[in-house]
Amino acid sequence: METRTAPLLSLVFSDNDREAEMPESLPPEDAEGNIEYKLKLINPTRTRFEHLVTQMKWRLQEGHGEAIYEIGVEDSGLLAGLTAAEMSLSLKTLDRMAEKLGATVTPLRVRQIEMENSENGEPVEVKHASELLVRKVPDDQQFIELRVAVLGNADAGKSTLLGTLTHGRLDNGRGRARLNVFRHPHEIQSGRTSSVSHEILGFDSTGQVINYTESRRAEDICENSTKLITFVDLAGHQKYLHTTISGLTAYAPDFVMLVVSANTGIAGTTKEHLGLALALQVPIFVMVSKIDLCSASVIERTTQQLERVLKSPGCKKVPFRIHGRDDAITAASCFTGENYCTAPIFFTSSVTGENLDLLTTFLNVLPQFSSLKEREQKIQDHPEFQIDSMFKLQGTGTVVGGTLVRGVVCEGSKLLLGPTDAGEFELVQVRSLHRNRAPCRVVRAGQAATLALADSDNIVTRKGMVLVSPSLSPSSCWEFDAEVYILYHFTAISKNSQATVYCGNVRQTAVISSMDKELLHTNERATVRFRFMRQPEYLQVGSCLVFRDGRNKGIGKICKVCESSVTKSASAVSDAGGAGVGAGRSEVRKVGAEVGKLKTFIGKFGPGVGKLKTQVDEVESIDKTQTRLG
C-alpha cells in the first residue's frame, strides 16, 4: 500500500504542478456523472469503506471507466481544503478504494488554500484541495475508446497535426509529418486528404502518451494503453465534401476537432464542416494551427473571428481559450452532459510543438459524452452492424468493416445480411472478429470492428448494408418520411427535387415524391417523403440524416419508414420495366420500317449517284491539268 501511495503524495504536493491549480470554487456536486466531491476520507469504518467503494464503482460506470475525485471540497463546491496530514490519510483511503476495484489513481491538479486569522487577517494555516483521475478499464473491454473526427478547411494542417501527435515527430514546415497518415499516392502528390483514414493515440494508466515513437505496430499501442483515441481524418476540400459527410454519419464520432489555420482564419469549407457537426449534435473543440507563422495580432484576429461565429445564434457555443494545463483539465472534466455547449479553443504548432502537451492532457481527461443509461440501452438492444467497407481474403472469404450501432456481436453469431438489390436479407454467420488489427471475441455497441462472414460467398456486398438480428425481422424500404430543416438553398425545394441522402452508412440519391408544402426555402421546416433511386435500404425511425445537392443542404430526422412500399416499389419497377420494354419494341419496329424505306430509295437511285460521282471526278481532273499547264 505504501508503495502505491507514496508516489501519489509526492505528485500531489509537488511544486512542478503549481501551474495547474484548481479554481477557487466548483459548481455544486451532481448526483449523476463521473465527478465526486469528498471533503475528507480519514479512517473510515468497514461499512463506510464498502459504501465508498460502491460509490466509486458507480462513478466509474457513469464515466465509462473514468472518474474524477475532488478531495477537500464540500458538496456545495466550496474548496475547504485539508492539512497535509489529513490529505495524506485521505489519499491513502482513496488508493485503497481504487485498489479494491483494480483501478489506478493519477493526480491532475492541486490548489493551496491559506486560511486567514479573523482578527489580524494574517495567514495561520495552509491547506490543500486535490483533483485526481481514477481510471479502470471495464472488465468486458481491453481499453477505453473515444472517436474524434477531424474537420477543417483544406490546407488547415489536419493531417500534419495528426501525424505529429500519433508519431511523436514534429513537422519540418513542409508537410513531412502528414506523409505518415496519407493512404494514396495522389494524396502525397497533392498534399490533400481525399479519403477517410484512421490514426490512434494511446494513454497508459498514469496518463503518459503512447504512440508510434516507442511502438512499431498498432497492436502494441492497443496492448499497452488503458485509453485509446481514434482519430477519423476527413477531407477538407470542397471536392470531397461527400466523403466527409459519409465519414461523419457512418462512424458516429464522440467529438469533433475543428482545425482552423491561424494565418487564413475561417475560410473555405470551415463553416460547412462546423454546421454539419452542429446539425449532428456532436460536441466540438477547436484547434488554431500554424501559430508559428503568425504574429500575435493575426492570431488574435483569427480567434475573435472564430469566437464571433461560435457565439452566433446558429451555433450558441461558449468559446473557452486554453492557455494552460489548468484550463485544459477544466475544459475536459466539464465537457459532458449539458456543458457540451462550451467550445475549448487550443493554439498549437506542429513545427515547434507548442501547446501540443495541453491537447494531450485534454484528451487524457476527456470522458465519453454518452451517459451510462444510453450505453446500457444500446448494448441490450438487438445487434445492428453498419457496413462501410468490404473485401475478400483468400482462405477467409468475405470480410466486412463498420460500426456496431447497438447490441453485442460475438463469434458464431448468426445475423441477417442485407438488403440486397432486390431488398432481401440473407442469413450468415460471424466466423471471427478483429478490432484495431487484433483478434477479439466480442464487439459491443459503439465499437468499430471487422467481421469475417461464413456462408456469404454468393452474396454481393456493398456499402450501406447492415448485419441485424433475425429477431428484428428486418425489411428494406424504398420510401420514407422525414421532418427536415433546410440549412441553405439557392432558390427553393419542390416536389420531384433530387438530393443525395446520408443516413448512417447509407449514401444514395433520392427524389422528393411528396411534401406538405409547395416550396421549401432556407430556414424552413417541412415533412417530406423521399424515394430512393437505385436500391432499397434499411432505415430506422429516429435516425438523423443529411441531404445535399451541390451547395444546397438540409438535415432531418426519419419519422416513418414505408416498409410496405418495398413490394409495391418492386412491382412498380417491374410493371414500368415491362411497359418500357413494350414501348421499346414498338419503336424498334418503326425504326426498322424507316430503314427499309431508306434502303429501297438507295437501291433506286444508287446507279445514278455512281455515274454522277464519276463525272465529278473527271471534271476535277481536267481542272487540275489546266491549272498545272497554265
Tab-separated table of C-alpha atoms in Angstrom, residues 13-348:
chain	number	residue	atom	x	y	z
A	13	PHE	CA	2.417	18.078	-3.215
A	14	SER	CA	4.995	18.615	-5.981
A	15	ASP	CA	5.799	22.201	-6.963
A	16	ASN	CA	6.012	21.174	-10.617
A	17	ASP	CA	2.220	21.149	-10.915
A	18	ARG	CA	1.786	24.598	-9.416
A	19	GLU	CA	0.743	25.876	-12.862
A	20	ALA	CA	-2.274	23.538	-12.884
A	21	GLU	CA	-4.100	24.930	-9.878
A	22	MET	CA	-7.746	24.264	-9.203
A	23	PRO	CA	-10.234	27.147	-9.449
A	24	GLU	CA	-11.293	28.941	-6.277
A	25	SER	CA	-14.714	27.253	-6.295
A	26	LEU	CA	-16.524	24.500	-8.162
A	27	PRO	CA	-20.183	24.057	-9.161
A	28	PRO	CA	-22.330	22.046	-6.727
A	29	GLU	CA	-21.931	18.282	-6.915
A	30	ASP	CA	-24.171	16.464	-9.366
A	31	ALA	CA	-25.698	13.140	-8.340
A	32	GLU	CA	-25.210	11.911	-11.923
A	33	GLY	CA	-21.978	11.848	-13.878
A	34	ASN	CA	-18.441	10.785	-13.045
A	35	ILE	CA	-17.346	13.623	-10.712
A	36	GLU	CA	-17.372	13.026	-6.947
A	37	TYR	CA	-16.677	15.590	-4.187
A	38	LYS	CA	-15.171	14.432	-0.879
A	39	LEU	CA	-14.267	16.732	1.991
A	40	LYS	CA	-12.101	14.078	3.653
A	41	LEU	CA	-11.572	10.306	3.680
A	42	ILE	CA	-9.943	9.665	7.050
A	43	ASN	CA	-10.028	6.225	8.694
A	44	PRO	CA	-13.473	5.098	7.523
A	45	THR	CA	-15.182	2.151	9.211
A	46	ARG	CA	-15.552	-1.105	7.335
A	47	THR	CA	-19.185	-0.371	6.474
A	48	ARG	CA	-18.313	3.170	5.393
A	49	PHE	CA	-15.390	1.887	3.314
A	50	GLU	CA	-17.603	-0.601	1.463
A	51	HIS	CA	-20.068	2.203	0.767
A	52	LEU	CA	-17.245	4.375	-0.616
A	53	VAL	CA	-16.069	1.551	-2.875
A	54	THR	CA	-19.599	1.048	-4.187
A	55	GLN	CA	-19.854	4.774	-4.804
A	56	MET	CA	-16.563	4.785	-6.728
A	57	LYS	CA	-17.773	1.846	-8.814
A	58	TRP	CA	-20.899	3.829	-9.697
A	59	ARG	CA	-18.889	6.906	-10.697
A	60	LEU	CA	-16.603	4.749	-12.848
A	61	GLN	CA	-19.608	3.266	-14.614
A	62	GLU	CA	-21.003	6.754	-15.212
A	63	GLY	CA	-17.691	7.809	-16.769
A	64	HIS	CA	-17.273	4.592	-18.760
A	65	GLY	CA	-14.196	3.624	-16.751
A	66	GLU	CA	-13.089	7.095	-15.627
A	67	ALA	CA	-13.994	9.171	-12.563
A	68	ILE	CA	-12.721	12.465	-11.165
A	69	TYR	CA	-12.415	12.858	-7.387
A	70	GLU	CA	-12.191	16.276	-5.737
A	71	ILE	CA	-10.621	15.881	-2.269
A	72	GLY	CA	-11.024	18.712	0.210
A	73	VAL	CA	-14.170	20.007	-1.485
A	74	GLU	CA	-17.633	20.239	0.056
A	75	ASP	CA	-20.771	19.106	-1.773
A	76	SER	CA	-21.652	22.766	-2.425
A	77	GLY	CA	-18.417	23.184	-4.408
A	78	LEU	CA	-16.589	25.186	-1.723
A	79	LEU	CA	-12.864	24.405	-1.517
A	80	ALA	CA	-12.462	23.890	2.238
A	81	GLY	CA	-9.056	22.231	1.957
A	82	LEU	CA	-7.191	19.734	4.125
A	83	THR	CA	-3.969	19.858	6.088
A	84	ALA	CA	-1.013	17.840	4.877
A	85	ALA	CA	-1.724	15.067	7.400
A	86	GLU	CA	-5.433	14.952	6.526
A	87	MET	CA	-4.673	14.937	2.813
A	88	SER	CA	-2.177	12.094	3.288
A	89	LEU	CA	-4.757	9.949	5.103
A	90	SER	CA	-7.472	10.778	2.556
A	91	LEU	CA	-5.241	9.815	-0.365
A	92	LYS	CA	-4.385	6.524	1.330
A	93	THR	CA	-8.082	5.747	1.669
A	94	LEU	CA	-8.718	6.717	-1.949
A	95	ASP	CA	-5.863	4.490	-3.075
A	96	ARG	CA	-7.298	1.574	-1.056
A	97	MET	CA	-10.688	2.117	-2.705
A	98	ALA	CA	-9.124	2.105	-6.168
A	99	GLU	CA	-7.040	-0.977	-5.375
A	100	LYS	CA	-10.187	-2.784	-4.263
A	101	LEU	CA	-11.673	-2.218	-7.742
A	102	GLY	CA	-8.427	-2.725	-9.654
A	103	ALA	CA	-8.284	0.942	-10.688
A	104	THR	CA	-5.419	3.445	-10.828
A	105	VAL	CA	-5.250	6.979	-9.388
A	106	THR	CA	-3.472	9.845	-11.173
A	107	PRO	CA	-3.186	13.373	-9.683
A	108	LEU	CA	-4.418	16.105	-12.004
A	109	ARG	CA	-4.021	19.360	-10.060
A	110	VAL	CA	-3.869	20.825	-6.567
A	111	ARG	CA	-4.795	24.157	-5.018
A	112	GLN	CA	-3.191	25.729	-1.951
A	113	ILE	CA	-5.682	27.412	0.387
A	114	GLU	CA	-4.398	29.859	3.005
A	115	MET	CA	-6.730	30.199	5.988
A	116	GLU	CA	-6.626	33.765	7.423
A	117	ASN	CA	-6.835	34.832	11.055
A	118	SER	CA	-10.145	36.595	11.629
A	119	GLU	CA	-8.534	39.191	13.921
A	120	ASN	CA	-5.495	40.479	12.007
A	121	GLY	CA	-6.043	38.851	8.580
A	122	GLU	CA	-2.677	37.068	8.589
A	123	PRO	CA	-2.477	33.509	7.203
A	124	VAL	CA	-2.314	30.995	10.021
A	125	GLU	CA	-2.683	27.673	8.247
A	126	VAL	CA	-2.104	26.304	4.745
A	127	LYS	CA	-4.486	23.692	3.363
A	128	HIS	CA	-4.756	21.877	0.042
A	129	ALA	CA	-7.507	20.617	-2.249
A	130	SER	CA	-6.632	17.976	-4.815
A	131	GLU	CA	-8.196	16.694	-8.011
A	132	LEU	CA	-7.432	13.120	-9.072
A	133	LEU	CA	-8.346	10.909	-12.019
A	134	VAL	CA	-9.434	7.357	-11.224
A	135	ARG	CA	-9.333	5.010	-14.214
A	136	LYS	CA	-10.381	1.400	-14.579
A	137	VAL	CA	-10.810	-0.342	-17.889
A	138	PRO	CA	-14.203	-2.109	-17.896
A	139	ASP	CA	-13.953	-5.865	-17.447
A	140	ASP	CA	-15.536	-6.503	-20.838
A	141	GLN	CA	-13.107	-4.221	-22.727
A	142	GLN	CA	-9.415	-4.048	-23.475
A	143	PHE	CA	-9.279	-0.252	-23.207
A	144	ILE	CA	-11.454	2.862	-23.024
A	145	GLU	CA	-12.028	4.223	-26.529
A	146	LEU	CA	-13.086	7.603	-27.916
A	147	ARG	CA	-13.588	8.522	-31.582
A	148	VAL	CA	-12.665	12.037	-32.666
A	149	ALA	CA	-13.473	13.260	-36.192
A	150	VAL	CA	-11.035	15.840	-37.583
A	151	LEU	CA	-12.662	18.572	-39.687
A	152	GLY	CA	-11.489	21.816	-41.227
A	153	ASN	CA	-10.707	23.534	-44.499
A	154	ALA	CA	-8.116	22.216	-46.942
A	155	ASP	CA	-4.537	23.219	-46.011
A	156	ALA	CA	-5.540	23.910	-42.391
A	157	GLY	CA	-2.996	21.347	-41.162
A	158	LYS	CA	-5.287	18.493	-40.085
A	159	SER	CA	-3.182	15.587	-41.355
A	160	THR	CA	0.044	17.271	-40.253
A	161	LEU	CA	-1.328	17.681	-36.723
A	162	LEU	CA	-2.389	14.020	-36.590
A	163	GLY	CA	0.964	12.875	-37.933
A	164	THR	CA	2.739	14.871	-35.227
A	165	LEU	CA	0.504	13.573	-32.433
A	166	THR	CA	0.436	9.902	-33.390
A	167	HIS	CA	4.081	9.513	-34.474
A	168	GLY	CA	5.732	11.829	-31.971
A	169	ARG	CA	7.840	13.691	-34.554
A	170	LEU	CA	7.499	17.392	-35.291
A	171	ASP	CA	6.860	18.638	-38.798
A	172	ASN	CA	9.623	20.280	-40.833
A	173	GLY	CA	7.357	23.065	-42.089
A	174	ARG	CA	6.883	21.408	-45.484
A	175	GLY	CA	4.415	18.675	-44.593
A	176	ARG	CA	6.721	15.801	-43.643
A	177	ALA	CA	4.530	14.716	-40.718
A	178	ARG	CA	1.433	14.275	-42.866
A	179	LEU	CA	3.146	11.659	-45.030
A	180	ASN	CA	2.635	9.206	-42.140
A	181	VAL	CA	-1.158	9.374	-42.405
A	182	PHE	CA	-1.750	9.585	-46.167
A	183	ARG	CA	-3.162	6.452	-47.809
A	184	HIS	CA	-2.845	7.078	-51.566
A	185	PRO	CA	-0.060	8.320	-53.890
A	186	HIS	CA	-2.192	11.167	-55.222
A	187	GLU	CA	-2.666	12.419	-51.649
A	188	ILE	CA	1.109	12.593	-51.227
A	189	GLN	CA	1.469	14.458	-54.532
A	190	SER	CA	-1.304	16.980	-53.849
A	191	GLY	CA	-0.880	17.210	-50.084
A	192	ARG	CA	-4.646	16.877	-49.595
A	193	THR	CA	-6.669	14.138	-47.951
A	194	SER	CA	-9.295	12.622	-50.257
A	195	SER	CA	-10.355	9.554	-48.259
A	196	VAL	CA	-11.206	8.548	-44.698
A	197	SER	CA	-8.185	7.433	-42.677
A	198	HIS	CA	-7.807	6.354	-39.042
A	199	GLU	CA	-4.994	7.102	-36.604
A	200	ILE	CA	-4.723	6.078	-32.952
A	201	LEU	CA	-3.216	7.714	-29.866
A	202	GLY	CA	-2.978	5.837	-26.562
A	203	PHE	CA	-2.603	6.733	-22.871
A	204	ASP	CA	-1.411	4.444	-20.101
A	205	SER	CA	-2.768	4.324	-16.547
A	206	THR	CA	-0.626	7.305	-15.477
A	207	GLY	CA	-1.660	9.488	-18.415
A	208	GLN	CA	1.549	9.093	-20.419
A	209	VAL	CA	1.216	9.236	-24.220
A	210	ILE	CA	1.695	6.002	-26.158
A	211	ASN	CA	2.232	6.422	-29.906
A	212	TYR	CA	4.445	5.122	-32.687
A	213	THR	CA	7.546	6.658	-31.109
A	214	GLU	CA	8.119	3.547	-28.976
A	215	SER	CA	5.606	1.178	-30.574
A	216	ARG	CA	6.054	-0.023	-34.113
A	217	ARG	CA	2.635	-1.588	-34.546
A	218	ALA	CA	-0.894	-0.532	-33.776
A	219	GLU	CA	-1.337	-3.774	-31.842
A	220	ASP	CA	1.403	-2.695	-29.403
A	221	ILE	CA	-0.283	0.665	-28.797
A	222	CYS	CA	-3.600	-1.047	-28.072
A	223	GLU	CA	-1.986	-3.597	-25.776
A	224	ASN	CA	-0.170	-1.002	-23.643
A	225	SER	CA	-2.980	1.574	-23.473
A	226	THR	CA	-5.802	1.928	-20.972
A	227	LYS	CA	-7.384	4.701	-23.067
A	228	LEU	CA	-7.324	4.937	-26.858
A	229	ILE	CA	-8.219	7.933	-29.009
A	230	THR	CA	-9.162	7.013	-32.584
A	231	PHE	CA	-8.866	9.988	-34.944
A	232	VAL	CA	-11.001	9.899	-38.100
A	233	ASP	CA	-9.168	12.130	-40.574
A	234	LEU	CA	-11.654	13.564	-43.084
A	235	ALA	CA	-11.134	15.529	-46.285
A	236	GLY	CA	-11.257	19.308	-46.197
A	237	HIS	CA	-11.586	20.220	-49.871
A	238	GLN	CA	-14.999	21.073	-51.300
A	239	LYS	CA	-14.455	18.431	-53.979
A	240	TYR	CA	-14.516	15.666	-51.357
A	241	LEU	CA	-17.372	17.002	-49.219
A	242	HIS	CA	-19.454	13.878	-49.912
A	243	THR	CA	-16.671	11.754	-48.389
A	244	THR	CA	-16.554	13.991	-45.330
A	245	ILE	CA	-20.312	13.776	-44.762
A	246	SER	CA	-20.200	9.986	-45.168
A	247	GLY	CA	-17.442	9.750	-42.559
A	248	LEU	CA	-19.393	11.876	-40.082
A	249	THR	CA	-22.627	9.922	-40.430
A	250	ALA	CA	-21.143	6.419	-40.736
A	251	TYR	CA	-18.504	6.459	-37.961
A	252	ALA	CA	-20.627	8.328	-35.349
A	253	PRO	CA	-17.728	10.184	-33.649
A	254	ASP	CA	-17.909	11.121	-29.969
A	255	PHE	CA	-16.292	14.512	-30.586
A	256	VAL	CA	-15.255	16.754	-33.478
A	257	MET	CA	-11.895	18.517	-33.612
A	258	LEU	CA	-12.256	21.538	-35.901
A	259	VAL	CA	-8.864	22.714	-37.207
A	260	VAL	CA	-8.576	26.381	-38.260
A	261	SER	CA	-5.388	27.829	-39.727
A	262	ALA	CA	-4.213	30.906	-37.821
A	263	ASN	CA	-2.997	32.691	-40.961
A	264	THR	CA	-6.148	32.194	-43.073
A	265	GLY	CA	-8.872	32.119	-40.417
A	266	ILE	CA	-12.351	30.823	-41.202
A	267	ALA	CA	-12.233	30.101	-44.923
A	268	GLY	CA	-13.385	27.554	-47.479
A	269	THR	CA	-15.360	24.675	-46.015
A	270	THR	CA	-14.791	25.594	-42.338
A	271	LYS	CA	-18.308	26.922	-41.801
A	272	GLU	CA	-19.818	23.979	-43.689
A	273	HIS	CA	-17.969	21.477	-41.518
A	274	LEU	CA	-18.949	23.364	-38.371
A	275	GLY	CA	-22.579	23.380	-39.489
A	276	LEU	CA	-22.529	19.626	-40.139
A	277	ALA	CA	-21.130	18.907	-36.675
A	278	LEU	CA	-23.780	21.131	-35.084
A	279	ALA	CA	-26.545	19.525	-37.145
A	280	LEU	CA	-25.472	16.056	-35.989
A	281	GLN	CA	-25.186	17.346	-32.387
A	282	VAL	CA	-21.561	16.295	-31.925
A	283	PRO	CA	-19.540	18.230	-29.273
A	284	ILE	CA	-16.807	20.421	-30.756
A	285	PHE	CA	-13.396	21.661	-29.709
A	286	VAL	CA	-11.266	23.900	-31.914
A	287	MET	CA	-7.581	23.828	-32.852
A	288	VAL	CA	-5.985	27.048	-34.130
A	289	SER	CA	-2.969	25.667	-36.005
A	290	LYS	CA	0.164	27.197	-37.570
A	291	ILE	CA	0.627	29.790	-34.848
A	292	ASP	CA	4.371	29.752	-35.585
A	293	LEU	CA	3.661	31.501	-38.912
A	294	CYS	CA	1.685	34.423	-37.466
A	295	SER	CA	2.180	37.363	-35.185
A	296	ALA	CA	0.170	37.747	-32.003
A	297	SER	CA	-2.123	40.297	-33.659
A	298	VAL	CA	-3.010	37.918	-36.504
A	299	ILE	CA	-3.721	35.089	-34.047
A	300	GLU	CA	-5.935	37.398	-32.003
A	301	ARG	CA	-7.829	38.483	-35.108
A	302	THR	CA	-8.447	34.885	-36.144
A	303	THR	CA	-9.548	33.964	-32.608
A	304	GLN	CA	-12.004	36.868	-32.427
A	305	GLN	CA	-13.438	35.887	-35.811
A	306	LEU	CA	-13.810	32.320	-34.562
A	307	GLU	CA	-15.463	33.442	-31.323
A	308	ARG	CA	-17.998	35.567	-33.217
A	309	VAL	CA	-19.038	32.541	-35.268
A	310	LEU	CA	-19.249	30.260	-32.214
A	311	LYS	CA	-21.351	32.801	-30.292
A	312	SER	CA	-23.728	33.395	-33.219
A	313	PRO	CA	-27.398	32.318	-32.858
A	314	GLY	CA	-26.786	29.396	-35.191
A	315	CYS	CA	-24.019	27.899	-33.014
A	316	LYS	CA	-24.808	29.052	-29.458
A	317	LYS	CA	-21.399	27.944	-28.178
A	318	VAL	CA	-19.347	29.425	-25.349
A	319	PRO	CA	-15.714	29.834	-26.503
A	320	PHE	CA	-13.103	28.934	-23.896
A	321	ARG	CA	-9.474	29.751	-24.666
A	322	ILE	CA	-6.958	27.175	-23.387
A	323	HIS	CA	-3.751	28.839	-22.177
A	324	GLY	CA	-2.519	26.371	-19.566
A	325	ARG	CA	-2.797	22.884	-18.126
A	326	ASP	CA	-5.428	24.031	-15.642
A	327	ASP	CA	-7.633	25.305	-18.484
A	328	ALA	CA	-7.245	22.012	-20.371
A	329	ILE	CA	-8.269	19.912	-17.345
A	330	THR	CA	-11.198	22.193	-16.542
A	331	ALA	CA	-12.456	22.074	-20.132
A	332	ALA	CA	-12.181	18.277	-20.339
A	333	SER	CA	-13.761	17.484	-16.958
A	334	CYS	CA	-16.732	19.774	-17.655
A	335	PHE	CA	-17.186	18.702	-21.292
A	336	THR	CA	-20.139	16.409	-20.533
A	337	GLY	CA	-23.908	16.493	-20.266
A	338	GLU	CA	-25.362	19.960	-20.674
A	339	ASN	CA	-21.896	21.564	-20.682
A	340	TYR	CA	-21.085	20.442	-24.198
A	341	CYS	CA	-22.209	23.928	-25.271
A	342	THR	CA	-18.685	25.087	-24.404
A	343	ALA	CA	-16.127	25.109	-27.209
A	344	PRO	CA	-12.497	24.891	-25.994
A	345	ILE	CA	-10.003	26.649	-28.288
A	346	PHE	CA	-6.365	25.444	-28.425
A	347	PHE	CA	-3.439	27.265	-30.057
A	348	THR	CA	-0.860	24.832	-31.455
